[in-house]
Amino acid sequence: MKFKTAYDIIAHILGLQQLPEKDNIYINNNTKKRYIRTKWGFEPTEKHNLKVRILKLEHIIENLNREIDELRFDNDALIRKHEGLRKQLGMSQEYTKRMKKEKGFINKLLKEVLDKNVALDKKYKRLLKSKENTDKQLENLKSSKKHLLEQYNNLVEKNREQKKHLQELQKALESLKEKCN
Protein backbone atom coordinates (compact mmCIF):
# COMPACT_ATOMS: atom_id res chain seq x y z
CA MET A 1 0.00 0.00 0.00
CA LYS A 2 1.19 3.48 -0.87
CA PHE A 3 0.78 6.35 1.51
CA LYS A 4 0.68 9.77 -0.10
CA THR A 5 0.02 11.81 3.02
CA ALA A 6 0.02 11.51 6.80
CA TYR A 7 -3.74 11.29 6.58
CA ASP A 8 -3.38 8.04 4.63
CA ILE A 9 -1.33 6.56 7.49
CA ILE A 10 -3.83 7.71 10.13
CA ALA A 11 -6.73 6.33 8.03
CA HIS A 12 -4.94 2.99 7.69
CA ILE A 13 -4.37 2.82 11.48
CA LEU A 14 -8.05 3.69 12.15
CA GLY A 15 -9.23 1.08 9.62
CA LEU A 16 -10.70 3.62 7.19
CA GLN A 17 -10.68 3.32 3.40
CA GLN A 18 -10.93 6.23 1.02
CA LEU A 19 -13.93 6.24 -1.31
CA PRO A 20 -12.70 6.31 -4.93
CA GLU A 21 -15.20 8.91 -6.11
CA LYS A 22 -14.43 11.42 -3.34
CA ASP A 23 -11.00 12.45 -2.14
CA ASN A 24 -11.85 13.56 1.37
CA ILE A 25 -14.53 10.90 2.29
CA TYR A 26 -13.50 7.68 4.06
CA ILE A 27 -15.55 4.66 5.22
CA ASN A 28 -15.06 2.21 8.07
CA ASN A 29 -15.72 -1.26 6.62
CA ASN A 30 -16.69 -2.71 10.03
CA THR A 31 -19.24 -0.08 11.10
CA LYS A 32 -20.07 1.31 7.62
CA LYS A 33 -19.78 4.82 9.03
CA ARG A 34 -18.54 7.59 6.78
CA TYR A 35 -15.91 10.07 7.84
CA ILE A 36 -14.68 13.34 6.28
CA ARG A 37 -11.06 14.40 6.33
CA THR A 38 -10.55 17.82 7.89
CA LYS A 39 -7.38 19.67 8.79
CA TRP A 40 -7.77 18.41 12.37
CA GLY A 41 -8.27 14.73 11.45
CA PHE A 42 -11.28 12.59 10.65
CA GLU A 43 -14.78 13.48 11.76
CA PRO A 44 -18.12 11.81 11.04
CA THR A 45 -19.75 13.13 7.85
CA GLU A 46 -22.98 13.90 9.71
CA LYS A 47 -21.16 16.59 11.59
CA HIS A 48 -20.38 18.47 8.36
CA ASN A 49 -23.40 17.54 6.27
CA LEU A 50 -26.47 19.21 7.77
CA LYS A 51 -28.75 17.45 5.33
CA VAL A 52 -27.60 14.05 6.63
CA ARG A 53 -27.91 15.26 10.19
CA ILE A 54 -31.43 16.54 9.51
CA LEU A 55 -32.42 13.20 7.90
CA LYS A 56 -31.03 11.28 10.84
CA LEU A 57 -32.80 13.57 13.32
CA GLU A 58 -36.05 13.26 11.31
CA HIS A 59 -35.65 9.50 11.41
CA ILE A 60 -35.10 9.67 15.17
CA ILE A 61 -38.16 11.93 15.52
CA GLU A 62 -40.26 9.49 13.44
CA ASN A 63 -39.15 6.61 15.63
CA LEU A 64 -39.91 8.62 18.75
CA ASN A 65 -43.35 9.60 17.37
CA ARG A 66 -44.04 5.95 16.53
CA GLU A 67 -43.02 4.96 20.05
CA ILE A 68 -45.21 7.76 21.46
CA ASP A 69 -48.17 6.48 19.39
CA GLU A 70 -47.53 2.93 20.57
CA LEU A 71 -47.29 4.14 24.16
CA ARG A 72 -50.53 6.12 23.75
CA PHE A 73 -52.24 3.04 22.33
CA ASP A 74 -50.86 0.93 25.18
CA ASN A 75 -51.88 3.63 27.65
CA ASP A 76 -55.42 3.76 26.20
CA ALA A 77 -55.63 -0.03 26.37
CA LEU A 78 -54.42 0.06 29.98
CA ILE A 79 -56.96 2.78 30.81
CA ARG A 80 -59.76 0.69 29.26
CA LYS A 81 -58.54 -2.37 31.11
CA HIS A 82 -58.32 -0.37 34.33
CA GLU A 83 -61.88 0.92 33.86
CA GLY A 84 -63.08 -2.62 33.12
CA LEU A 85 -61.35 -3.92 36.22
CA ARG A 86 -62.80 -1.07 38.26
CA LYS A 87 -66.32 -1.92 37.01
CA GLN A 88 -65.70 -5.58 37.73
CA LEU A 89 -64.45 -4.68 41.20
CA GLY A 90 -67.61 -2.60 41.77
CA MET A 91 -69.80 -5.48 40.66
CA SER A 92 -67.81 -7.85 42.89
CA GLN A 93 -68.25 -5.50 45.84
CA GLU A 94 -72.00 -5.26 45.19
CA TYR A 95 -72.20 -9.04 44.90
CA THR A 96 -70.25 -9.37 48.15
CA LYS A 97 -72.67 -6.98 49.89
CA ARG A 98 -75.66 -8.97 48.59
CA MET A 99 -74.05 -12.21 49.70
CA LYS A 100 -73.38 -10.76 53.16
CA LYS A 101 -77.05 -9.74 53.45
CA GLU A 102 -78.17 -13.16 52.24
CA LYS A 103 -75.71 -14.82 54.60
CA GLY A 104 -77.13 -12.77 57.48
CA PHE A 105 -80.66 -13.71 56.46
CA ILE A 106 -79.70 -17.38 56.13
CA ASN A 107 -77.88 -17.27 59.48
CA LYS A 108 -80.99 -15.77 61.06
CA LEU A 109 -83.19 -18.50 59.54
CA LEU A 110 -80.68 -21.14 60.57
CA LYS A 111 -80.68 -19.81 64.13
CA GLU A 112 -84.48 -19.91 64.18
CA VAL A 113 -84.47 -23.48 62.85
CA LEU A 114 -81.82 -24.50 65.38
CA ASP A 115 -83.82 -22.86 68.19
CA LYS A 116 -86.94 -24.72 67.03
CA ASN A 117 -84.95 -27.95 66.85
CA VAL A 118 -83.67 -27.40 70.39
CA ALA A 119 -87.22 -26.66 71.58
CA LEU A 120 -88.56 -29.77 69.79
CA ASP A 121 -85.74 -31.84 71.22
CA LYS A 122 -86.56 -30.64 74.74
CA LYS A 123 -90.25 -31.30 74.12
CA TYR A 124 -89.41 -34.77 72.81
CA LYS A 125 -87.34 -35.48 75.92
CA ARG A 126 -90.20 -34.27 78.14
CA LEU A 127 -92.67 -36.45 76.22
CA LEU A 128 -90.29 -39.40 76.44
CA LYS A 129 -89.97 -38.87 80.20
CA SER A 130 -93.73 -38.49 80.45
CA LYS A 131 -94.15 -41.74 78.51
CA GLU A 132 -91.72 -43.48 80.83
CA ASN A 133 -93.65 -42.14 83.83
CA THR A 134 -96.94 -43.22 82.23
CA ASP A 135 -95.46 -46.66 81.49
CA LYS A 136 -94.34 -46.96 85.14
CA GLN A 137 -97.80 -45.86 86.33
CA LEU A 138 -99.38 -48.39 83.94
CA GLU A 139 -97.09 -51.13 85.29
CA ASN A 140 -98.01 -50.07 88.84
CA LEU A 141 -101.70 -50.07 87.89
CA LYS A 142 -101.37 -53.50 86.29
CA SER A 143 -99.65 -54.89 89.36
CA SER A 144 -102.27 -53.14 91.54
CA LYS A 145 -105.02 -54.62 89.35
CA LYS A 146 -103.47 -58.09 89.65
CA HIS A 147 -103.19 -57.65 93.39
CA LEU A 148 -106.74 -56.31 93.60
CA LEU A 149 -107.98 -59.25 91.46
CA GLU A 150 -106.28 -61.64 93.81
CA GLN A 151 -107.88 -59.86 96.78
CA TYR A 152 -111.22 -59.87 94.98
CA ASN A 153 -110.91 -63.57 94.20
CA ASN A 154 -109.94 -64.20 97.83
CA LEU A 155 -112.92 -62.11 98.96
CA VAL A 156 -115.23 -63.92 96.56
CA GLU A 157 -113.93 -67.24 97.88
CA LYS A 158 -114.43 -66.05 101.47
CA ASN A 159 -117.85 -64.75 100.49
CA ARG A 160 -118.78 -68.20 99.07
CA GLU A 161 -117.49 -69.88 102.14
CA GLN A 162 -119.41 -67.45 104.31
CA LYS A 163 -122.54 -68.05 102.18
CA LYS A 164 -122.04 -71.78 102.59
CA HIS A 165 -121.61 -71.27 106.30
CA LEU A 166 -124.66 -69.00 106.31
CA GLN A 167 -126.68 -71.57 104.39
CA GLU A 168 -125.48 -74.27 106.68
CA LEU A 169 -126.35 -72.07 109.66
CA GLN A 170 -129.79 -71.35 108.17
CA LYS A 171 -130.32 -75.02 107.56
CA ALA A 172 -129.17 -75.72 111.05
CA LEU A 173 -131.50 -73.00 112.35
CA GLU A 174 -134.42 -74.35 110.38
CA SER A 175 -133.75 -77.85 111.51
CA LEU A 176 -133.59 -76.54 115.07
CA LYS A 177 -136.84 -74.68 114.56
CA GLU A 178 -138.45 -77.78 113.27
CA LYS A 179 -137.18 -79.78 116.14
CA CYS A 180 -138.38 -77.15 118.54
CA ASN A 181 -141.75 -76.98 117.05
PDB file of C-alpha atoms in Angstrom:
ATOM      1  CA  MET A   1       0.000   0.000   0.000  1.00  0.00           C
ATOM      2  CA  LYS A   2       1.195   3.477  -0.871  1.00  0.00           C
ATOM      3  CA  PHE A   3       0.777   6.347   1.511  1.00  0.00           C
ATOM      4  CA  LYS A   4       0.684   9.768  -0.103  1.00  0.00           C
ATOM      5  CA  THR A   5       0.018  11.808   3.020  1.00  0.00           C
ATOM      6  CA  ALA A   6       0.019  11.510   6.796  1.00  0.00           C
ATOM      7  CA  TYR A   7      -3.745  11.288   6.582  1.00  0.00           C
ATOM      8  CA  ASP A   8      -3.381   8.037   4.632  1.00  0.00           C
ATOM      9  CA  ILE A   9      -1.330   6.559   7.492  1.00  0.00           C
ATOM     10  CA  ILE A  10      -3.834   7.706  10.133  1.00  0.00           C
ATOM     11  CA  ALA A  11      -6.731   6.326   8.027  1.00  0.00           C
ATOM     12  CA  HIS A  12      -4.939   2.991   7.692  1.00  0.00           C
ATOM     13  CA  ILE A  13      -4.372   2.822  11.478  1.00  0.00           C
ATOM     14  CA  LEU A  14      -8.048   3.686  12.149  1.00  0.00           C
ATOM     15  CA  GLY A  15      -9.231   1.078   9.615  1.00  0.00           C
ATOM     16  CA  LEU A  16     -10.698   3.625   7.191  1.00  0.00           C
ATOM     17  CA  GLN A  17     -10.682   3.322   3.404  1.00  0.00           C
ATOM     18  CA  GLN A  18     -10.930   6.228   1.017  1.00  0.00           C
ATOM     19  CA  LEU A  19     -13.933   6.239  -1.315  1.00  0.00           C
ATOM     20  CA  PRO A  20     -12.697   6.312  -4.929  1.00  0.00           C
ATOM     21  CA  GLU A  21     -15.203   8.906  -6.107  1.00  0.00           C
ATOM     22  CA  LYS A  22     -14.433  11.418  -3.342  1.00  0.00           C
ATOM     23  CA  ASP A  23     -10.999  12.455  -2.135  1.00  0.00           C
ATOM     24  CA  ASN A  24     -11.849  13.561   1.374  1.00  0.00           C
ATOM     25  CA  ILE A  25     -14.532  10.897   2.286  1.00  0.00           C
ATOM     26  CA  TYR A  26     -13.504   7.680   4.064  1.00  0.00           C
ATOM     27  CA  ILE A  27     -15.552   4.664   5.220  1.00  0.00           C
ATOM     28  CA  ASN A  28     -15.062   2.207   8.071  1.00  0.00           C
ATOM     29  CA  ASN A  29     -15.718  -1.260   6.621  1.00  0.00           C
ATOM     30  CA  ASN A  30     -16.687  -2.705  10.025  1.00  0.00           C
ATOM     31  CA  THR A  31     -19.241  -0.084  11.098  1.00  0.00           C
ATOM     32  CA  LYS A  32     -20.071   1.307   7.616  1.00  0.00           C
ATOM     33  CA  LYS A  33     -19.782   4.823   9.026  1.00  0.00           C
ATOM     34  CA  ARG A  34     -18.540   7.590   6.781  1.00  0.00           C
ATOM     35  CA  TYR A  35     -15.915  10.073   7.835  1.00  0.00           C
ATOM     36  CA  ILE A  36     -14.683  13.340   6.284  1.00  0.00           C
ATOM     37  CA  ARG A  37     -11.059  14.403   6.335  1.00  0.00           C
ATOM     38  CA  THR A  38     -10.553  17.820   7.894  1.00  0.00           C
ATOM     39  CA  LYS A  39      -7.382  19.665   8.788  1.00  0.00           C
ATOM     40  CA  TRP A  40      -7.773  18.408  12.371  1.00  0.00           C
ATOM     41  CA  GLY A  41      -8.267  14.728  11.446  1.00  0.00           C
ATOM     42  CA  PHE A  42     -11.283  12.585  10.653  1.00  0.00           C
ATOM     43  CA  GLU A  43     -14.782  13.477  11.763  1.00  0.00           C
ATOM     44  CA  PRO A  44     -18.125  11.807  11.045  1.00  0.00           C
ATOM     45  CA  THR A  45     -19.751  13.130   7.853  1.00  0.00           C
ATOM     46  CA  GLU A  46     -22.980  13.901   9.713  1.00  0.00           C
ATOM     47  CA  LYS A  47     -21.158  16.589  11.585  1.00  0.00           C
ATOM     48  CA  HIS A  48     -20.385  18.473   8.357  1.00  0.00           C
ATOM     49  CA  ASN A  49     -23.395  17.539   6.267  1.00  0.00           C
ATOM     50  CA  LEU A  50     -26.468  19.212   7.766  1.00  0.00           C
ATOM     51  CA  LYS A  51     -28.751  17.447   5.327  1.00  0.00           C
ATOM     52  CA  VAL A  52     -27.600  14.046   6.629  1.00  0.00           C
ATOM     53  CA  ARG A  53     -27.912  15.255  10.192  1.00  0.00           C
ATOM     54  CA  ILE A  54     -31.429  16.538   9.510  1.00  0.00           C
ATOM     55  CA  LEU A  55     -32.421  13.197   7.895  1.00  0.00           C
ATOM     56  CA  LYS A  56     -31.025  11.279  10.840  1.00  0.00           C
ATOM     57  CA  LEU A  57     -32.804  13.571  13.315  1.00  0.00           C
ATOM     58  CA  GLU A  58     -36.053  13.262  11.313  1.00  0.00           C
ATOM     59  CA  HIS A  59     -35.647   9.499  11.409  1.00  0.00           C
ATOM     60  CA  ILE A  60     -35.098   9.670  15.168  1.00  0.00           C
ATOM     61  CA  ILE A  61     -38.163  11.926  15.516  1.00  0.00           C
ATOM     62  CA  GLU A  62     -40.265   9.495  13.440  1.00  0.00           C
ATOM     63  CA  ASN A  63     -39.146   6.614  15.634  1.00  0.00           C
ATOM     64  CA  LEU A  64     -39.911   8.618  18.749  1.00  0.00           C
ATOM     65  CA  ASN A  65     -43.352   9.603  17.368  1.00  0.00           C
ATOM     66  CA  ARG A  66     -44.044   5.955  16.528  1.00  0.00           C
ATOM     67  CA  GLU A  67     -43.020   4.958  20.051  1.00  0.00           C
ATOM     68  CA  ILE A  68     -45.210   7.755  21.458  1.00  0.00           C
ATOM     69  CA  ASP A  69     -48.173   6.477  19.386  1.00  0.00           C
ATOM     70  CA  GLU A  70     -47.533   2.929  20.569  1.00  0.00           C
ATOM     71  CA  LEU A  71     -47.286   4.142  24.161  1.00  0.00           C
ATOM     72  CA  ARG A  72     -50.526   6.120  23.751  1.00  0.00           C
ATOM     73  CA  PHE A  73     -52.242   3.037  22.329  1.00  0.00           C
ATOM     74  CA  ASP A  74     -50.859   0.931  25.181  1.00  0.00           C
ATOM     75  CA  ASN A  75     -51.877   3.634  27.652  1.00  0.00           C
ATOM     76  CA  ASP A  76     -55.425   3.764  26.204  1.00  0.00           C
ATOM     77  CA  ALA A  77     -55.626  -0.033  26.367  1.00  0.00           C
ATOM     78  CA  LEU A  78     -54.421   0.059  29.976  1.00  0.00           C
ATOM     79  CA  ILE A  79     -56.956   2.780  30.814  1.00  0.00           C
ATOM     80  CA  ARG A  80     -59.764   0.687  29.256  1.00  0.00           C
ATOM     81  CA  LYS A  81     -58.536  -2.373  31.110  1.00  0.00           C
ATOM     82  CA  HIS A  82     -58.322  -0.366  34.332  1.00  0.00           C
ATOM     83  CA  GLU A  83     -61.883   0.921  33.861  1.00  0.00           C
ATOM     84  CA  GLY A  84     -63.078  -2.622  33.117  1.00  0.00           C
ATOM     85  CA  LEU A  85     -61.347  -3.917  36.225  1.00  0.00           C
ATOM     86  CA  ARG A  86     -62.799  -1.067  38.258  1.00  0.00           C
ATOM     87  CA  LYS A  87     -66.317  -1.922  37.009  1.00  0.00           C
ATOM     88  CA  GLN A  88     -65.695  -5.581  37.727  1.00  0.00           C
ATOM     89  CA  LEU A  89     -64.450  -4.676  41.203  1.00  0.00           C
ATOM     90  CA  GLY A  90     -67.608  -2.597  41.767  1.00  0.00           C
ATOM     91  CA  MET A  91     -69.799  -5.483  40.665  1.00  0.00           C
ATOM     92  CA  SER A  92     -67.813  -7.849  42.891  1.00  0.00           C
ATOM     93  CA  GLN A  93     -68.247  -5.503  45.843  1.00  0.00           C
ATOM     94  CA  GLU A  94     -72.003  -5.259  45.194  1.00  0.00           C
ATOM     95  CA  TYR A  95     -72.196  -9.041  44.897  1.00  0.00           C
ATOM     96  CA  THR A  96     -70.254  -9.368  48.152  1.00  0.00           C
ATOM     97  CA  LYS A  97     -72.673  -6.979  49.895  1.00  0.00           C
ATOM     98  CA  ARG A  98     -75.657  -8.965  48.595  1.00  0.00           C
ATOM     99  CA  MET A  99     -74.050 -12.214  49.700  1.00  0.00           C
ATOM    100  CA  LYS A 100     -73.381 -10.760  53.163  1.00  0.00           C
ATOM    101  CA  LYS A 101     -77.049  -9.740  53.447  1.00  0.00           C
ATOM    102  CA  GLU A 102     -78.172 -13.165  52.240  1.00  0.00           C
ATOM    103  CA  LYS A 103     -75.710 -14.824  54.602  1.00  0.00           C
ATOM    104  CA  GLY A 104     -77.128 -12.773  57.478  1.00  0.00           C
ATOM    105  CA  PHE A 105     -80.664 -13.712  56.458  1.00  0.00           C
ATOM    106  CA  ILE A 106     -79.702 -17.383  56.134  1.00  0.00           C
ATOM    107  CA  ASN A 107     -77.885 -17.268  59.478  1.00  0.00           C
ATOM    108  CA  LYS A 108     -80.990 -15.772  61.060  1.00  0.00           C
ATOM    109  CA  LEU A 109     -83.188 -18.497  59.540  1.00  0.00           C
ATOM    110  CA  LEU A 110     -80.677 -21.139  60.569  1.00  0.00           C
ATOM    111  CA  LYS A 111     -80.680 -19.806  64.133  1.00  0.00           C
ATOM    112  CA  GLU A 112     -84.482 -19.913  64.177  1.00  0.00           C
ATOM    113  CA  VAL A 113     -84.472 -23.481  62.853  1.00  0.00           C
ATOM    114  CA  LEU A 114     -81.818 -24.498  65.383  1.00  0.00           C
ATOM    115  CA  ASP A 115     -83.817 -22.859  68.186  1.00  0.00           C
ATOM    116  CA  LYS A 116     -86.942 -24.722  67.028  1.00  0.00           C
ATOM    117  CA  ASN A 117     -84.948 -27.950  66.850  1.00  0.00           C
ATOM    118  CA  VAL A 118     -83.665 -27.405  70.386  1.00  0.00           C
ATOM    119  CA  ALA A 119     -87.221 -26.665  71.580  1.00  0.00           C
ATOM    120  CA  LEU A 120     -88.556 -29.766  69.792  1.00  0.00           C
ATOM    121  CA  ASP A 121     -85.735 -31.840  71.224  1.00  0.00           C
ATOM    122  CA  LYS A 122     -86.562 -30.639  74.740  1.00  0.00           C
ATOM    123  CA  LYS A 123     -90.252 -31.296  74.120  1.00  0.00           C
ATOM    124  CA  TYR A 124     -89.408 -34.772  72.814  1.00  0.00           C
ATOM    125  CA  LYS A 125     -87.336 -35.478  75.918  1.00  0.00           C
ATOM    126  CA  ARG A 126     -90.201 -34.270  78.143  1.00  0.00           C
ATOM    127  CA  LEU A 127     -92.670 -36.448  76.223  1.00  0.00           C
ATOM    128  CA  LEU A 128     -90.287 -39.403  76.437  1.00  0.00           C
ATOM    129  CA  LYS A 129     -89.968 -38.874  80.196  1.00  0.00           C
ATOM    130  CA  SER A 130     -93.729 -38.489  80.451  1.00  0.00           C
ATOM    131  CA  LYS A 131     -94.153 -41.743  78.507  1.00  0.00           C
ATOM    132  CA  GLU A 132     -91.722 -43.478  80.833  1.00  0.00           C
ATOM    133  CA  ASN A 133     -93.654 -42.136  83.831  1.00  0.00           C
ATOM    134  CA  THR A 134     -96.937 -43.221  82.226  1.00  0.00           C
ATOM    135  CA  ASP A 135     -95.465 -46.656  81.486  1.00  0.00           C
ATOM    136  CA  LYS A 136     -94.345 -46.960  85.135  1.00  0.00           C
ATOM    137  CA  GLN A 137     -97.795 -45.858  86.328  1.00  0.00           C
ATOM    138  CA  LEU A 138     -99.377 -48.388  83.942  1.00  0.00           C
ATOM    139  CA  GLU A 139     -97.093 -51.127  85.287  1.00  0.00           C
ATOM    140  CA  ASN A 140     -98.010 -50.065  88.835  1.00  0.00           C
ATOM    141  CA  LEU A 141    -101.695 -50.067  87.893  1.00  0.00           C
ATOM    142  CA  LYS A 142    -101.367 -53.504  86.292  1.00  0.00           C
ATOM    143  CA  SER A 143     -99.655 -54.888  89.362  1.00  0.00           C
ATOM    144  CA  SER A 144    -102.273 -53.139  91.542  1.00  0.00           C
ATOM    145  CA  LYS A 145    -105.020 -54.616  89.353  1.00  0.00           C
ATOM    146  CA  LYS A 146    -103.471 -58.086  89.653  1.00  0.00           C
ATOM    147  CA  HIS A 147    -103.188 -57.648  93.391  1.00  0.00           C
ATOM    148  CA  LEU A 148    -106.737 -56.308  93.596  1.00  0.00           C
ATOM    149  CA  LEU A 149    -107.983 -59.248  91.462  1.00  0.00           C
ATOM    150  CA  GLU A 150    -106.283 -61.643  93.809  1.00  0.00           C
ATOM    151  CA  GLN A 151    -107.880 -59.860  96.782  1.00  0.00           C
ATOM    152  CA  TYR A 152    -111.218 -59.871  94.978  1.00  0.00           C
ATOM    153  CA  ASN A 153    -110.908 -63.574  94.199  1.00  0.00           C
ATOM    154  CA  ASN A 154    -109.943 -64.199  97.826  1.00  0.00           C
ATOM    155  CA  LEU A 155    -112.917 -62.110  98.964  1.00  0.00           C
ATOM    156  CA  VAL A 156    -115.230 -63.924  96.562  1.00  0.00           C
ATOM    157  CA  GLU A 157    -113.934 -67.236  97.880  1.00  0.00           C
ATOM    158  CA  LYS A 158    -114.434 -66.046 101.470  1.00  0.00           C
ATOM    159  CA  ASN A 159    -117.850 -64.754 100.495  1.00  0.00           C
ATOM    160  CA  ARG A 160    -118.778 -68.199  99.071  1.00  0.00           C
ATOM    161  CA  GLU A 161    -117.486 -69.883 102.136  1.00  0.00           C
ATOM    162  CA  GLN A 162    -119.413 -67.450 104.307  1.00  0.00           C
ATOM    163  CA  LYS A 163    -122.544 -68.047 102.177  1.00  0.00           C
ATOM    164  CA  LYS A 164    -122.038 -71.777 102.585  1.00  0.00           C
ATOM    165  CA  HIS A 165    -121.607 -71.266 106.302  1.00  0.00           C
ATOM    166  CA  LEU A 166    -124.662 -69.001 106.307  1.00  0.00           C
ATOM    167  CA  GLN A 167    -126.681 -71.565 104.387  1.00  0.00           C
ATOM    168  CA  GLU A 168    -125.484 -74.265 106.684  1.00  0.00           C
ATOM    169  CA  LEU A 169    -126.354 -72.071 109.660  1.00  0.00           C
ATOM    170  CA  GLN A 170    -129.792 -71.355 108.171  1.00  0.00           C
ATOM    171  CA  LYS A 171    -130.324 -75.024 107.564  1.00  0.00           C
ATOM    172  CA  ALA A 172    -129.168 -75.721 111.051  1.00  0.00           C
ATOM    173  CA  LEU A 173    -131.502 -73.003 112.348  1.00  0.00           C
ATOM    174  CA  GLU A 174    -134.417 -74.347 110.378  1.00  0.00           C
ATOM    175  CA  SER A 175    -133.753 -77.850 111.507  1.00  0.00           C
ATOM    176  CA  LEU A 176    -133.588 -76.538 115.067  1.00  0.00           C
ATOM    177  CA  LYS A 177    -136.837 -74.682 114.560  1.00  0.00           C
ATOM    178  CA  GLU A 178    -138.455 -77.779 113.273  1.00  0.00           C
ATOM    179  CA  LYS A 179    -137.182 -79.781 116.141  1.00  0.00           C
ATOM    180  CA  CYS A 180    -138.380 -77.149 118.537  1.00  0.00           C
ATOM    181  CA  ASN A 181    -141.747 -76.983 117.053  1.00  0.00           C
TER     182      ASN A 181
END
